[in-house]
Amino acid sequence: MTFLSKILITTLGVGVLGWASVARAEGPSGATEATPSDPAPSQFAPALRRGDWLSSFGLHASVGLAFGGDELVELTYADGSTSAVHAGEGVSLSGGLTWTPLWFGDRVGLGLGLDAGWKYKSTYDQADGSVKLARVPLMASARGLVAIDSSWHGLLAVGGILELSPHLYGDGVLSSVDAQFDDALGGMLELGVLWGRPEALGVEISGRWSIMSYELMGQSISASNGSINLTAHFFL
């Protein structure tokens, strides 16, 4: 098991523990009778009831590290070291918005998320050349939030990913490497934790599994991957 795989499993585990804590709190043994002075489990739902519809929207920026997929190229250097590019791996930068208009009992929120970004991977940058993989991912998801307390929430999201113009190319002595894959459509499942409240900054950490493949001249190449994502939110 790779180091990055262990990080992804740990992140997913944190999300599961967050959801489990909510289940324990709502179980018969942990149920307590709410009083008027008790804070709402989430501050987003009361804001919506006050007519503050902007509170259901949020803007965000994310950075992610993905790994996995079929190996596209491997380079061996003079010192014996190697560097490879896999179809699913890379560093991603993205931005987008979330909309969570539906809340049930101040505890469970449902909404949508939209993201657009850039994903990039390169072999070691050597004087004589390197190989790079770049693409533009677009993602739409259905998101569910479960309030753990007034600021912490468990996160579950499912949706689709469209990767535009996946391009494997080289420079220097490797400039002959040039493969333009077809646009790729796939799906994703995400689990994590979110800290946030209306009219404030928030932060989210999540693990995401994505399933997709690239097509080139009738050949299918797996680009399925796992990723760790850190997101900064600004809730309106």
C-alpha positions in Angstrom: 0.0 0.0 0.0 1.5 3.4 -1.0 1.9 6.3 1.3 -0.7 8.3 -0.6 -3.2 5.4 -0.4 -2.7 5.4 3.4 -3.5 9.1 3.5 -6.6 8.7 1.5 -7.9 5.8 3.7 -7.1 8.0 6.8 -9.1 10.9 5.3 -12.1 8.7 4.5 -11.9 7.2 8.0 -12.1 10.7 9.5 -15.2 11.3 7.5 -16.8 8.0 8.6 -16.0 8.8 12.2 -17.7 12.2 11.8 -20.8 10.6 10.4 -20.8 7.9 13.1 -20.6 10.5 15.9 -23.8 12.0 14.4 -25.5 8.6 14.4 -24.6 8.0 18.1 -25.8 11.5 19.1 -29.2 10.8 17.5 -29.5 7.2 18.9 -31.9 6.4 21.8 -29.1 6.3 24.3 -27.8 9.7 23.4 -31.0 11.5 22.7 -31.7 14.5 24.8 -34.7 16.9 24.8 -33.8 20.2 23.2 -34.5 23.4 25.0 -35.0 26.8 23.5 -31.5 27.8 24.7 -29.8 24.9 22.8 -27.8 26.0 19.8 -29.0 24.6 16.4 -26.9 21.7 15.2 -26.0 23.7 12.1 -26.0 27.5 11.7 -26.9 27.3 8.0 -30.5 26.2 8.5 -31.6 29.0 11.0 -30.1 31.5 8.6 -32.3 30.2 5.8 -35.4 30.3 8.0 -34.6 34.0 8.7 -34.9 34.6 4.9 -31.1 34.9 4.4 -31.0 32.9 1.1 -27.4 34.0 0.3 -26.3 31.8 3.3 -27.1 28.7 1.2 -24.3 29.7 -1.3 -20.6 29.4 -0.9 -17.5 30.0 -3.1 -14.4 27.8 -2.8 -10.9 27.1 -4.0 -9.3 23.7 -3.8 -6.0 22.0 -4.2 -5.8 18.2 -4.7 -3.2 15.4 -5.1 -4.4 12.4 -7.1 -2.8 9.1 -7.8 -3.6 6.0 -9.8 -4.5 5.0 -13.4 -2.6 3.1 -16.0 1.1 4.0 -16.6 1.5 6.1 -19.7 5.2 6.6 -19.7 8.3 5.8 -17.6 11.7 7.4 -17.9 15.0 6.0 -16.6 17.8 8.4 -15.9 21.6 8.1 -16.0 21.7 7.6 -12.2 19.3 4.7 -12.4 16.3 6.6 -11.0 12.9 6.5 -12.7 10.0 8.8 -13.1 6.6 7.9 -14.5 3.3 9.5 -15.5 0.0 7.6 -14.7 -3.3 8.6 -16.4 -5.1 9.4 -13.2 -2.4 11.2 -11.2 -1.5 14.8 -10.8 -1.9 18.0 -8.8 -5.1 19.9 -9.3 -6.2 23.4 -8.7 -9.9 24.3 -9.0 -12.6 26.7 -7.9 -16.3 26.7 -7.8 -19.5 27.2 -5.8 -21.8 25.2 -3.6 -25.6 25.6 -3.0 -27.3 24.0 0.0 -30.9 25.2 0.0 -32.6 22.2 1.7 -32.2 21.4 5.4 -34.1 18.8 7.4 -34.4 19.3 11.2 -31.3 21.6 11.3 -29.3 18.5 10.9 -29.1 17.3 7.3 -28.5 19.6 4.4 -28.8 18.7 0.7 -27.4 20.7 -2.3 -25.2 20.9 -5.3 -21.6 21.7 -6.2 -19.9 22.9 -9.3 -16.2 22.9 -9.9 -13.8 23.8 -12.8 -10.0 23.4 -12.6 -6.7 22.3 -14.1 -4.8 19.1 -13.4 -1.1 18.5 -14.2 1.6 15.9 -13.8 5.2 15.9 -15.0 8.1 13.6 -14.8 11.3 15.0 -13.1 12.3 18.2 -14.9 15.6 17.4 -16.6 17.8 19.6 -18.8 17.3 17.2 -21.7 13.5 17.0 -21.5 10.5 15.8 -19.6 7.0 14.4 -20.2 3.8 16.1 -19.0 0.1 15.3 -18.7 -2.4 18.2 -18.6 -6.2 18.3 -18.6 -9.2 20.5 -17.6 -11.6 18.8 -15.2 -15.2 20.0 -14.7 -17.3 18.4 -11.9 -21.0 18.6 -10.9 -22.1 16.9 -7.7 -25.0 16.3 -5.3 -23.8 17.1 -1.8 -25.1 16.0 1.6 -24.0 17.6 4.9 -24.7 16.1 8.3 -24.2 18.6 11.2 -21.9 17.2 14.0 -22.2 20.5 15.9 -22.8 24.2 15.0 -19.7 24.4 12.7 -18.5 20.8 12.0 -20.3 18.7 9.3 -19.8 15.3 7.7 -19.7 15.5 3.9 -20.9 13.0 1.3 -20.9 13.9 -2.4 -21.6 11.9 -5.6 -21.4 13.2 -9.2 -19.9 13.3 -12.6 -16.5 14.5 -13.9 -15.7 15.7 -17.5 -12.0 16.0 -18.3 -11.4 18.2 -21.3 -8.4 17.8 -23.6 -6.3 15.3 -21.8 -2.9 15.9 -23.4 0.4 13.9 -22.9 3.3 15.8 -24.4 7.1 16.1 -24.1 9.7 18.8 -24.4 13.4 18.9 -25.2 14.7 15.6 -26.6 11.3 14.1 -25.7 9.3 16.6 -27.9 8.2 13.7 -30.1 5.9 12.5 -27.3 2.5 13.9 -28.2 -0.8 12.1 -27.5 -4.1 14.0 -27.5 -6.8 11.8 -25.8 -10.5 12.2 -26.3 -12.5 14.1 -23.7 -13.4 11.7 -20.8 -16.6 11.4 -18.8 -16.6 9.6 -15.4 -18.1 9.5 -11.9 -16.9 10.2 -8.4 -17.6 9.6 -4.8 -16.3 11.9 -2.1 -16.3 11.7 1.7 -14.9 14.2 4.2 -15.4 16.8 6.9 -16.3 20.5 6.6 -15.9 23.3 9.1 -18.0 26.4 8.3 -20.8 28.7 9.2 -22.7 31.5 7.3 -20.8 34.8 6.4 -17.5 33.2 7.3 -14.5 31.3 6.0 -14.5 27.5 6.1 -12.2 24.6 5.4 -12.9 21.1 4.1 -10.7 18.0 3.8 -11.9 15.1 1.7 -11.0 11.9 0.0 -12.4 11.3 -3.5 -12.6 8.2 -5.7 -13.0 8.9 -9.4 -13.7 6.3 -12.2 -13.0 7.2 -15.8 -11.0 6.1 -18.8 -9.2 7.8 -21.7 -9.6 6.8 -25.3 -6.9 7.0 -28.0 -7.2 5.4 -31.4 -9.7 2.9 -30.1 -7.6 1.9 -27.1 -9.0 2.4 -23.6 -6.7 3.5 -20.8 -7.8 3.6 -17.1 -7.6 7.0 -15.6 -9.4 6.0 -12.4 -7.8 7.6 -9.3 -8.0 8.5 -5.7 -7.3 11.9 -4.4 -6.8 14.0 -1.2 -8.4 17.5 -1.4 -8.1 20.6 0.7 -10.7 23.2 0.1 -11.1 26.8 1.4 -14.7 28.1 1.5 -16.2 31.5 1.8 -19.9 31.2 2.8 -22.1 34.2 1.9 
